[in-house]
Coordinates of C-alpha atoms in Angstrom, one line a residue:
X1 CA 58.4 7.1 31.4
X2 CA 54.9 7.9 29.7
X3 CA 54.7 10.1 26.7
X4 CA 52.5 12.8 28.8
X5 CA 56.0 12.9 31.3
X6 CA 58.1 13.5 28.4
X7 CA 56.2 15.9 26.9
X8 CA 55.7 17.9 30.2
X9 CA 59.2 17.8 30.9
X10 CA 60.5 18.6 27.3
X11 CA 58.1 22.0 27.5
X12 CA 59.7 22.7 30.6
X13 CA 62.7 22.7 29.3
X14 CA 61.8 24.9 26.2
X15 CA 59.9 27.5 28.7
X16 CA 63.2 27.8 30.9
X17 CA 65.0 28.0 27.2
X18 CA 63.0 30.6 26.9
X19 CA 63.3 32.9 29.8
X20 CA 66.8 32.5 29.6
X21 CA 66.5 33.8 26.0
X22 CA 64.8 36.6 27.0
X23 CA 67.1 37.4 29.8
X24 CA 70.2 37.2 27.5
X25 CA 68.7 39.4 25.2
X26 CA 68.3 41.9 27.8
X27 CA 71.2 42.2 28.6
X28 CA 73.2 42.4 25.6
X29 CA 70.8 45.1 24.6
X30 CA 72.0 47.0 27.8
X31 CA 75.3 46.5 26.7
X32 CA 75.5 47.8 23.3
X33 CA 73.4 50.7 24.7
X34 CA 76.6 51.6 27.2
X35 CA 79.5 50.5 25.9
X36 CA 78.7 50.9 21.7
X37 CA 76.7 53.9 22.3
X38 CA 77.7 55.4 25.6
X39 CA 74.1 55.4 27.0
X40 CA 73.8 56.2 30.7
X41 CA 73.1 53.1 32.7
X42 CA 70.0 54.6 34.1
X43 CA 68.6 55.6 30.3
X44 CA 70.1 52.3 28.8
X45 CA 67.8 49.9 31.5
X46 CA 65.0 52.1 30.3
X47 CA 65.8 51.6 26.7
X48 CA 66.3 47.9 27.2
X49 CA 63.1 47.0 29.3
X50 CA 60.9 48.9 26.4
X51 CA 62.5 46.6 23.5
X52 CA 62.3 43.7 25.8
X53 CA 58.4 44.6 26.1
X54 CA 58.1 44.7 22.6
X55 CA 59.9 41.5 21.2
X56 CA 58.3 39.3 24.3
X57 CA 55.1 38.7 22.9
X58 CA 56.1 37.3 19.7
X59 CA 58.5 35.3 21.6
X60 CA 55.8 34.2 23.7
X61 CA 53.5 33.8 20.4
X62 CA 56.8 31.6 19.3
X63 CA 56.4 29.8 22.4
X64 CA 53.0 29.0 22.3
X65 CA 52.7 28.0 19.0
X66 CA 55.3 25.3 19.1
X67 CA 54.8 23.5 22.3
X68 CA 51.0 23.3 20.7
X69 CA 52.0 21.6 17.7
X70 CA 51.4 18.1 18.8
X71 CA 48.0 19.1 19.6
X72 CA 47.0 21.2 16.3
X73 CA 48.4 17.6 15.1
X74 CA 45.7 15.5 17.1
X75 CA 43.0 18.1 16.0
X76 CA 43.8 17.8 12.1
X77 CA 43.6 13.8 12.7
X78 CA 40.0 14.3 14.2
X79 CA 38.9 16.6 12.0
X80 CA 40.2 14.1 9.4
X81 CA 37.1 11.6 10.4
X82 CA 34.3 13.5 9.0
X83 CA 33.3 13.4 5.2
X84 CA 33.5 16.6 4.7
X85 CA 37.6 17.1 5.5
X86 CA 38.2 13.6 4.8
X87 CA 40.1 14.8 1.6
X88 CA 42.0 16.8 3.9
X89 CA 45.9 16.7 3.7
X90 CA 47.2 13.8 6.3
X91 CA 49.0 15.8 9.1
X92 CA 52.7 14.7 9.5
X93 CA 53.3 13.3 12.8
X94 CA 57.2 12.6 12.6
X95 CA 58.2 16.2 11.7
X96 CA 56.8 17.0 15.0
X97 CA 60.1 18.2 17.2
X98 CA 58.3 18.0 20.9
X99 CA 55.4 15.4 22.0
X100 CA 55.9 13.2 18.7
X101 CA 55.0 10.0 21.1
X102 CA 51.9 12.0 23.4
X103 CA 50.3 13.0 19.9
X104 CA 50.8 9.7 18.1
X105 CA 48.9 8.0 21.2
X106 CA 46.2 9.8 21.7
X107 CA 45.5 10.1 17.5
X108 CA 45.6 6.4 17.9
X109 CA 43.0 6.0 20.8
X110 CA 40.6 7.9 18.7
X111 CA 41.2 6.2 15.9
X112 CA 40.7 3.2 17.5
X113 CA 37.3 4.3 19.4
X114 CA 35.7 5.4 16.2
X115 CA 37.0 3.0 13.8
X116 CA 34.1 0.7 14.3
X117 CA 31.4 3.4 14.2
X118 CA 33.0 4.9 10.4
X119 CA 33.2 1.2 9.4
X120 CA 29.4 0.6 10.3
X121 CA 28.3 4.0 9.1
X122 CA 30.8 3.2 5.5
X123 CA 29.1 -0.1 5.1
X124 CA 25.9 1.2 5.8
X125 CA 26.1 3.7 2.9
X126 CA 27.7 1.3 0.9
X127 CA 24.2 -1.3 1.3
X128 CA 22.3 1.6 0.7
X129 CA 24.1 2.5 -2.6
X130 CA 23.6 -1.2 -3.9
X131 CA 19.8 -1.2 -2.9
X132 CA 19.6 1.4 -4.8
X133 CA 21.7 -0.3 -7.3
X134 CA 20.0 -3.0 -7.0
X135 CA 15.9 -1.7 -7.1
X136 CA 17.2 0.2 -10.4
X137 CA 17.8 -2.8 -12.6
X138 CA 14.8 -4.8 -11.3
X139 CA 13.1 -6.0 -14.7
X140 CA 9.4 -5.2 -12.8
X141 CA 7.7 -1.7 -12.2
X142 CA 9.0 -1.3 -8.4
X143 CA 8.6 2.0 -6.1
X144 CA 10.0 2.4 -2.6
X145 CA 8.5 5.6 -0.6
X146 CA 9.3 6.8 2.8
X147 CA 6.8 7.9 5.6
X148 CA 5.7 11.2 3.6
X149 CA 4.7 8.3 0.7
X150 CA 7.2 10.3 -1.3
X151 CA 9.3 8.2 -3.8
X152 CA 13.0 7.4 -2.9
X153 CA 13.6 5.2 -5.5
X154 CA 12.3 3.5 -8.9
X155 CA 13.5 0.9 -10.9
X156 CA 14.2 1.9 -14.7
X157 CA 11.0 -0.1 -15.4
X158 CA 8.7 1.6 -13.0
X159 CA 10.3 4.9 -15.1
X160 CA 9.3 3.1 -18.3
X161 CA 5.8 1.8 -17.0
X162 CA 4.6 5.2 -16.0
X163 CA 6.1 6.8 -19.2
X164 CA 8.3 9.2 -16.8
X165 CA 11.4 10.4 -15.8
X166 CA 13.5 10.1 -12.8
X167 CA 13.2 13.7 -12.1
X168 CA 9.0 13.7 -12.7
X169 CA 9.1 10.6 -10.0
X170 CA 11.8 10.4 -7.1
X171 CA 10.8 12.8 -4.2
X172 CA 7.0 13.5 -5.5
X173 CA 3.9 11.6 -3.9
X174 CA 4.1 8.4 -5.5
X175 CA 0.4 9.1 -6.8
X176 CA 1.6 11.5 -8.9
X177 CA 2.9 8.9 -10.7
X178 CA 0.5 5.8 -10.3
X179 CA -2.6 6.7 -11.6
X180 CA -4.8 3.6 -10.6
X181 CA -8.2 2.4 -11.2
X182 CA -9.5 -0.6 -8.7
X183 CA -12.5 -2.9 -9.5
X184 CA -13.5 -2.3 -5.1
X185 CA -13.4 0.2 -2.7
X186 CA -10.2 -1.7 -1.7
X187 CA -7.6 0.2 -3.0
X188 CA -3.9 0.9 -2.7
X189 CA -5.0 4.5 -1.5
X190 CA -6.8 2.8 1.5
X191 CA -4.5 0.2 2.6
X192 CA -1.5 2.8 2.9
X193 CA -3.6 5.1 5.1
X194 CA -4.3 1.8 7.3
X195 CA -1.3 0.9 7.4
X196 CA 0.2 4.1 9.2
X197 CA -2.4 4.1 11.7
X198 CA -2.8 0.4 12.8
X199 CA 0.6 -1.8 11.7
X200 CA 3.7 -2.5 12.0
X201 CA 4.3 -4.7 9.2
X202 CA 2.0 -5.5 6.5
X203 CA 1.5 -6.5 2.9
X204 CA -1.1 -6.3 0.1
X205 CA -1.9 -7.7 -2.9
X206 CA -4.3 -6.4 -5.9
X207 CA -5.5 -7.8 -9.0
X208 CA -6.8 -6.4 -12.3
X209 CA -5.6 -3.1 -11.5
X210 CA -6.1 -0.3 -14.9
X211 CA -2.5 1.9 -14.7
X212 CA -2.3 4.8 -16.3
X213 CA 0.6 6.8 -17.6
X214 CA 1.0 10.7 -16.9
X215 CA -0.5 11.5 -20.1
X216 CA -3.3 9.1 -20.1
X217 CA -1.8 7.3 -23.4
X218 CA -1.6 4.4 -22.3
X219 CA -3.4 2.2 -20.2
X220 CA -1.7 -1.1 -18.3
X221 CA -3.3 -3.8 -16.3
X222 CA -1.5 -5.3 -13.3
X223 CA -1.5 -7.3 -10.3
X224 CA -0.1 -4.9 -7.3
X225 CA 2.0 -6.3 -4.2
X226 CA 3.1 -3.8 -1.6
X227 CA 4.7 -4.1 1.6
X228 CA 4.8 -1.8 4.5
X229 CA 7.4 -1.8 7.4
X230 CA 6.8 1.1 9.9
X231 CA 10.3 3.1 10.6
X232 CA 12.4 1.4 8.6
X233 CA 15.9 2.8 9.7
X234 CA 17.0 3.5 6.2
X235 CA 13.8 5.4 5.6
X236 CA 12.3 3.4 3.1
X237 CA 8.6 2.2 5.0
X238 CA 6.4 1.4 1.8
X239 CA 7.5 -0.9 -1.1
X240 CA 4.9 -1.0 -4.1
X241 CA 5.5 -3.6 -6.8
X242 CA 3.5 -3.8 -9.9
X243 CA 3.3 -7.2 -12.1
X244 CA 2.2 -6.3 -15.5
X245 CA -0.6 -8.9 -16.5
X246 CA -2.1 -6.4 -19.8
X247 CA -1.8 -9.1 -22.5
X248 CA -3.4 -12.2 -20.4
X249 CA -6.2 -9.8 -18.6
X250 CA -6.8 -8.4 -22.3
X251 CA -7.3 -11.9 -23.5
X252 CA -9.7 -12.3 -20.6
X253 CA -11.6 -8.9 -21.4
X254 CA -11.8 -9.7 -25.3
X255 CA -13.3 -13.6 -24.6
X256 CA -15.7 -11.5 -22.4
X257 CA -16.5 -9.3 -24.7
X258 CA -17.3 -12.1 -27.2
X259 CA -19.0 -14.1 -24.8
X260 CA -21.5 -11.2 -23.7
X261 CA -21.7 -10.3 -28.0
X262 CA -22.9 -14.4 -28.1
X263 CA -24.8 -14.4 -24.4
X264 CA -26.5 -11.1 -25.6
X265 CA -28.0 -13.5 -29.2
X266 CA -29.1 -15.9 -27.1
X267 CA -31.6 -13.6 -25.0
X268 CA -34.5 -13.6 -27.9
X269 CA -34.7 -17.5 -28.0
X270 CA -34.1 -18.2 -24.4
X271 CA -37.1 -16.0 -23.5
X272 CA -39.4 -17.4 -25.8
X273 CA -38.0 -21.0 -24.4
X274 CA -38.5 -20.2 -20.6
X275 CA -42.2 -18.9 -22.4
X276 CA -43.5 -22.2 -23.8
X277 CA -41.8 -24.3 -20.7
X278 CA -44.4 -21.8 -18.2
X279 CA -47.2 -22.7 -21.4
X280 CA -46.7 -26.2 -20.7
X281 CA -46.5 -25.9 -17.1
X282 CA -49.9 -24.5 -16.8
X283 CA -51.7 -25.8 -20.0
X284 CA -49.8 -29.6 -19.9
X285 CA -48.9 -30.6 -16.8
X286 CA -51.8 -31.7 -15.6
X287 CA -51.9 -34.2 -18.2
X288 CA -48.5 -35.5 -17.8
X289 CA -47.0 -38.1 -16.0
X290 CA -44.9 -37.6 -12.3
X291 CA -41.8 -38.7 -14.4
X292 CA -42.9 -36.1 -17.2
X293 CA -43.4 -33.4 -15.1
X294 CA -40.6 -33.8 -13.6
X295 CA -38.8 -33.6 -16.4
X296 CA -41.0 -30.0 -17.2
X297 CA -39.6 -29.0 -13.8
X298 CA -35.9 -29.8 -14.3
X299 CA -36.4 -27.8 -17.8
X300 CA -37.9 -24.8 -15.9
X301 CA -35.3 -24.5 -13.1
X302 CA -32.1 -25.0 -16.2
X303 CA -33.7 -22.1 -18.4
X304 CA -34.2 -20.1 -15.4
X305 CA -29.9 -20.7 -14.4
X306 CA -29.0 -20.2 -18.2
X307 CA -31.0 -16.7 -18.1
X308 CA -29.3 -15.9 -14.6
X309 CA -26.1 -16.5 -16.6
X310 CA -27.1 -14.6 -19.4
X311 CA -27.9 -11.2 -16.6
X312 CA -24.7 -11.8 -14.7
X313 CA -22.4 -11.8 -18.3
X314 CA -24.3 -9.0 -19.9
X315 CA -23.8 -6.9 -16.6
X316 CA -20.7 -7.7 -15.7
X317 CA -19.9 -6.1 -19.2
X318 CA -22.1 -2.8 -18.6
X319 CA -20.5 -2.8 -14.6
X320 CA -16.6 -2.8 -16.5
X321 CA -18.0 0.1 -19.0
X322 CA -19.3 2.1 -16.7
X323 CA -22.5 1.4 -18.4
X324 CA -25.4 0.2 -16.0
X325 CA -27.1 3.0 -14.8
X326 CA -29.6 2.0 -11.2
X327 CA -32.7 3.7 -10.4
X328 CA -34.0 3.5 -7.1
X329 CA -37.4 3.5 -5.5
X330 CA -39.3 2.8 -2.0
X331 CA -39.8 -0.6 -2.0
X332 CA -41.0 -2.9 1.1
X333 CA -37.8 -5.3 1.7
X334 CA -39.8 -8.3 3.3
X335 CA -42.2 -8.4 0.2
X336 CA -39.5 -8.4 -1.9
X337 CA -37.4 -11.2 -0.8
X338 CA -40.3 -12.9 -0.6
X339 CA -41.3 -12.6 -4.4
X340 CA -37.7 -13.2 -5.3
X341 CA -37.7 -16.3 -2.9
X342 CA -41.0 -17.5 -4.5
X343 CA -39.1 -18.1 -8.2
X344 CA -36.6 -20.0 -6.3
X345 CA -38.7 -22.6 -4.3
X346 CA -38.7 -24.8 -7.8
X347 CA -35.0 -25.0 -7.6
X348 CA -34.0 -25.5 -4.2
X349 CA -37.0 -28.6 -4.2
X350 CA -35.0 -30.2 -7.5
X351 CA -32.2 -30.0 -5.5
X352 CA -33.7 -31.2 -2.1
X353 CA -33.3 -27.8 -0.3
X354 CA -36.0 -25.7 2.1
X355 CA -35.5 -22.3 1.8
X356 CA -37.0 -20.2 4.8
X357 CA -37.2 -16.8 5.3
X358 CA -37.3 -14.6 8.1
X359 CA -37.9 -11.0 8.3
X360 CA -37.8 -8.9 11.4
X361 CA -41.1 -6.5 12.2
X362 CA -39.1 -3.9 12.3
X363 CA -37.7 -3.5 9.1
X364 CA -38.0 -0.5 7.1
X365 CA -38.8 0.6 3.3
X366 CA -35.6 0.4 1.3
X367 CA -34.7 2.2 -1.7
X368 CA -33.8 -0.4 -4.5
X369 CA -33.2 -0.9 -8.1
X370 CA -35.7 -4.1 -7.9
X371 CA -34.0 -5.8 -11.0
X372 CA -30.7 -5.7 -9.6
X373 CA -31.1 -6.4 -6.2
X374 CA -33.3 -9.7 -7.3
X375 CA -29.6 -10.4 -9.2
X376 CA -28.1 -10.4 -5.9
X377 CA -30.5 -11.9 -4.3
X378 CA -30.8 -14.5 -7.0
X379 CA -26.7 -15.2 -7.4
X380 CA -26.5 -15.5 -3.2
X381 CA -29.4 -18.1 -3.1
X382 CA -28.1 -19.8 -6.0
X383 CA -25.3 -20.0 -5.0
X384 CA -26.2 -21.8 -1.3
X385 CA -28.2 -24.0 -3.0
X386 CA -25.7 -25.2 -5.5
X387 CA -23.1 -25.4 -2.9
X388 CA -25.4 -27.0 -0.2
X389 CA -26.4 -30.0 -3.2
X390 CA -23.6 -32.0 -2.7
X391 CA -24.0 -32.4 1.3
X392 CA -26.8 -34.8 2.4
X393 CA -27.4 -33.2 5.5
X394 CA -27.3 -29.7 4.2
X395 CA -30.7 -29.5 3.4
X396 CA -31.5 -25.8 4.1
X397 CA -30.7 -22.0 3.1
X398 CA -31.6 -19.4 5.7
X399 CA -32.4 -16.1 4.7
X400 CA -32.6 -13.3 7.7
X401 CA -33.2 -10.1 7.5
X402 CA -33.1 -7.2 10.1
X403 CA -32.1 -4.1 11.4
X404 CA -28.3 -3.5 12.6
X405 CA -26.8 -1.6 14.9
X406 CA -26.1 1.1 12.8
X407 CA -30.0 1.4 11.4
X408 CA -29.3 -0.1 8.1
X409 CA -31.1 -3.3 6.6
X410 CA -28.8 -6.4 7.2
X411 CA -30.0 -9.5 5.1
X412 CA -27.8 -12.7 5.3
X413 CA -28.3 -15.7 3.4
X414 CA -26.8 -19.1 5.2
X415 CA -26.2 -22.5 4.0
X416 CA -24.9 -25.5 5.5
X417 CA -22.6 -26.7 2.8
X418 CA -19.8 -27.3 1.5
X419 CA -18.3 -24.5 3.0
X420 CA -14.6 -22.0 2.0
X421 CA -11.7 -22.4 3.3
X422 CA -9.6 -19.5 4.9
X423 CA -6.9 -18.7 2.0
X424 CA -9.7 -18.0 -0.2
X425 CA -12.0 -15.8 1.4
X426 CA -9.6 -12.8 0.3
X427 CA -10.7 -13.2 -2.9
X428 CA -14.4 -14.2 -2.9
X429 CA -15.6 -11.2 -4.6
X430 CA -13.0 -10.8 -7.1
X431 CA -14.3 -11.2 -10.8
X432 CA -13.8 -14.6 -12.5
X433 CA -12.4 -16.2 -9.0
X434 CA -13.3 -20.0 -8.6
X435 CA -12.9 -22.3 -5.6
X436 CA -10.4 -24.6 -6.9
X437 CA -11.6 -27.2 -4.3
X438 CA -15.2 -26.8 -5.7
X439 CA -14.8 -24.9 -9.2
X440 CA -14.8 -29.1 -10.3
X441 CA -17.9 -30.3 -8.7
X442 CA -19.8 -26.9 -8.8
X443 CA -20.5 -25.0 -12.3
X444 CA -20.2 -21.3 -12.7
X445 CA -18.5 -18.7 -14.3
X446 CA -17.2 -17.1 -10.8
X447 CA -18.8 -13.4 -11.8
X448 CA -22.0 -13.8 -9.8
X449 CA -20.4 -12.6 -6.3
X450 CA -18.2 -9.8 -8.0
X451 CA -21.6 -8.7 -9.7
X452 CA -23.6 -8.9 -6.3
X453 CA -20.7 -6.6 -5.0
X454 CA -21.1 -4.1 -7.9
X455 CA -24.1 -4.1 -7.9
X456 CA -24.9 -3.8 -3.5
X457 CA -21.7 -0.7 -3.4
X458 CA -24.1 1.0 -6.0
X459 CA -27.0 0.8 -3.8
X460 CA -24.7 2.0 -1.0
X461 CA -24.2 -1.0 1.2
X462 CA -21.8 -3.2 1.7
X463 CA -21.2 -7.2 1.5
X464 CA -19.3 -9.7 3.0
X465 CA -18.9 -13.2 3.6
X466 CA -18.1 -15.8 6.5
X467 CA -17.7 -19.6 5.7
X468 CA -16.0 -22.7 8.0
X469 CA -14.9 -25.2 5.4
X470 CA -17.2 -28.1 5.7
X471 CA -19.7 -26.1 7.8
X472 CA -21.4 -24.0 5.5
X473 CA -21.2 -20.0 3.9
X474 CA -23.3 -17.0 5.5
X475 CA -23.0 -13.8 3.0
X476 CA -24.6 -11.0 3.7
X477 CA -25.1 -7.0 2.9
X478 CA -26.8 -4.1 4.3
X479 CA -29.2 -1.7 2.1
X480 CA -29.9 2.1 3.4
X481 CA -33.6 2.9 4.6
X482 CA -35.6 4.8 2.4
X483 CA -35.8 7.3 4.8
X484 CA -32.1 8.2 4.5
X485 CA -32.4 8.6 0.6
X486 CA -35.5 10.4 0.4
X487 CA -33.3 13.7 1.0
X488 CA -31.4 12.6 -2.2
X489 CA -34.5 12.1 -4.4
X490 CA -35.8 15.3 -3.3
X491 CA -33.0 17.3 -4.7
X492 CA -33.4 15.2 -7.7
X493 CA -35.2 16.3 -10.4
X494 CA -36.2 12.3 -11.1
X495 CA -38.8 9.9 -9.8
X496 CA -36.2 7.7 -8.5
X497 CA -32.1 8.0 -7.3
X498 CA -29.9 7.4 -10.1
X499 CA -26.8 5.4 -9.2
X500 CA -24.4 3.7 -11.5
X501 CA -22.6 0.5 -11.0
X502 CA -18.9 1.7 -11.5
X503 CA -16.5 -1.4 -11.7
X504 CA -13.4 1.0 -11.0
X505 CA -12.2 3.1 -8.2
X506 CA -9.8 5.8 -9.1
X507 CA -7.1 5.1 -6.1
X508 CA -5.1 8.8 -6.8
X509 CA -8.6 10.6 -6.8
X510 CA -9.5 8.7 -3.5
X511 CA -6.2 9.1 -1.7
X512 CA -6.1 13.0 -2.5
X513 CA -9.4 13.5 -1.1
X514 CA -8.2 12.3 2.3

């Protein structure tokens, strides 16, 4: 027999207990009424039906309440499940007089149906209390942010970095917190927007990134990693951590700093040099030798390198201090690569290399600082020449430039050398970055593409670069029409557009703005 039967049949039992109860009571309550207090029958029915009335629905209440016991005991188990009555008092199944066995089951089928889901939802808590645990005593800076890019949690050392406290940090915008300064456009800010509208997954990684504390005290320099998983299920989608690089990067800034203080001495005697080597050039060479002049020629094309050197340091200097100020004029773009290209025929011959140059119809007027953008123009064909040497059959540097699709002047330059490979493309235009295939059979100080990227963002273009290890480099960058700027010098109270050559990109100021 089941535990339902027994039940059933027990309440039966009670409920016929109970009429039988009632219908005793009656009657000895008719009773008393004739024979204790001689009552008339007819009167002493009367009298007994009303009390009956009266005491039947506590009876019933009685009744009720009892054969529901079991179940009031199932409902305090369930109840029992959730968090918030989980300190609840356990109910007592054997003081239960009717349907012990029925309510004992059925506690135990729920138990046993939801078991697994408060286990998974316990150990899920219980992971996310030690990520938490375990993000907190990470010895590096290290945010996680949900969707909202609000912070969730921060490691004691993110707290530190910042100069903040929990309270100032978990729950705001985690730019309320990071105040960052980027050497490009390609910032934190940026990649975060991205993410949310075209990935998944993704990571990023930033170097020589300026961090600032709340109260602009102190200032850090880092290397930033960040990873980004859309709809996490335990809310965290955005993890942001900073490697703190300020001593070695300030080592780096101070040898700089020395080197442009020594470069900046050697400007006097390097232009007087590059001065008698053009006197003997056109007052000597005549009279010299092939060998001799050869020799005038090497001289010639190694004190024109040294004083590109010399401008890349000192600028790079003047880009990091927000110090180089452009000014821009109307300037026709074919005549100007070709002058530029005219003061580099000498060293692309000593090296074996034809430069050619082509220049659609087409092309407008551009406004230009024409000192810097002969530096860009300078570093990129120095650059395809020097990295063209070492291949015999590279023996050419293209130079194109036309309109693009979007009406801006596209020049490319294109060698057929030694070529990039993938893995360091990312960081092409990142300041002091070498090839460490090439960096040994290839001088420079890997500042002239950072500085051509300074210096083209100022002019409002952009650059980029696309190279097939063994097949050669193309780099190339757009410049606006004259015609589009012309509004700007108008409003200007200058002859030309004033731009500056700003090495850092406030990321919070940037992502606000969006």
């Amino acid at each position: 027999m089941d535990s339902f039967t027994r039940y059933t049949r027990s309440a039966t039992l009670y409920v016929v207990f109970g009429f039988l109860f009632v219908a005793s009571l009656g009657v000895i309550v008719w009773r008393i009424c004739i024979d204790l207090f001689g009552i008339p029958e007819d009167i002493a029915l009367t009298l007994t039906g009303g009390i009956i009335m009266l005491v039947l629905p506590f009876i019933a209440d009685a009744l009720v309440s009892f054969l529901a016991t079991p179940f009031k005991t199932v409902w305090q188990s369930v109840i029992r499940l959730s968090p918030e009555h989980s300190n609840d008092v356990r109910p007592r199944f054997d003081r239960l007089l009717i349907g012990k066995d029925l309510a004992q089951n059925v506690a135990n089928q729920i138990y046993r149906h939801t078991s697994p889901t408060r286990d998974k939802s316990g150990s899920h808590r219980q992971a996310i209390s030690q990520a938490v645990n375990i993000v907190r005593h990470i010895p590096a800076p290290v945010f996680a942010c949900n969707k909202q890019l609000l912070v969730t949690n921060a490691s004691d050392s993110a707290l530190a970095y910042c100069g903040a406290e929990s309270s100032d940090v978990l729950g705001k915008p985690i730019f309320e917190s990071l105040y960052l300064d980027f050497s490009t456009d390609d910032t934190l800010g940026k990649w975060l927007e991205e993410c949310s509208k075209k990935h998944a997954t993704h990571t990023g990684h930033w170097e020589r990134v300026k961090v600032r504390n709340r109260l602009d005290t102190v200032d850090h320099r880092c290397d930033i990693s960040a990873f980004y998983n859309r709809d996490n299920p335990g809310g965290t989608e955005y993890i942001v951590v900073l490697h703190d690089r300020t001593e070695s990067y300030k080592r780096d800034d101070e040898s700089l700093s020395f080197v442009s203080l020594a470069v900046h001495e050697l400007r006097t005697p390097l232009t007087m040099l590059r001065g008698y080597v053009e006197v003997l050039q056109e007052e000597a060479s005549p009279s010299l030798n092939p060998e001799l002049q050869g020799y005038l020629q090497k001289m010639e094309v190694s004190s024109a390198q040294l004083t590109s050197f010399v401008h890349n340091i000192l600028n790079v200097t003047k880009i990091d201090n927000n110090q180089l100020q452009l000014e821009l004029h109307e300037a026709s773009w074919g005549a100007t690569l070709t002058g530029i290209l005219e003061g580099l025929q000498v060293r692309a011959q000593v090296n074996g290399i034809e430069l050619q140059l082509h220049v659609a119809d087409n092309v407008p007027t551009v406004g230009i600082d024409q000192v810097s953008m002969e530096e860009v123009v300078v570093n990129l064909v120095d650059n395809a020449i020097k990295y063209s040497a070492s291949v015999t059959s590279a023996n050419k540097v293209i130079i194109n430039s036309s309109v693009n699709s979007d009406g801006l002047v596209e020049t490319t330059v294109q060698d057929f050398g030694v070529g990039i490979q993938a893995n360091a493309m990312n960081n092409l235009f990142s300041r002091y970055y070498r090839n460490h295939r090439t960096k040994s059979r290839v001088g420079g100080t890997g500042l002239g593409l950072y500085l051509c990227k300074a210096l083209v963002t100022a002019h409002g273009g952009q650059i980029w670069a696309k190279s097939h290890e063994g097949q050669g480099t193309t780099i190339g960058f757009t410049l606006q029409p004259y015609a589009r700027l012309s509004a700007e010098q108008k409003s200007s109270n200058q002859n030309g557009i004033v731009r500056h050559a700003n090495g850092w990109i406030k990321n919070h100021a940037y992502f606000r703005s969006q």
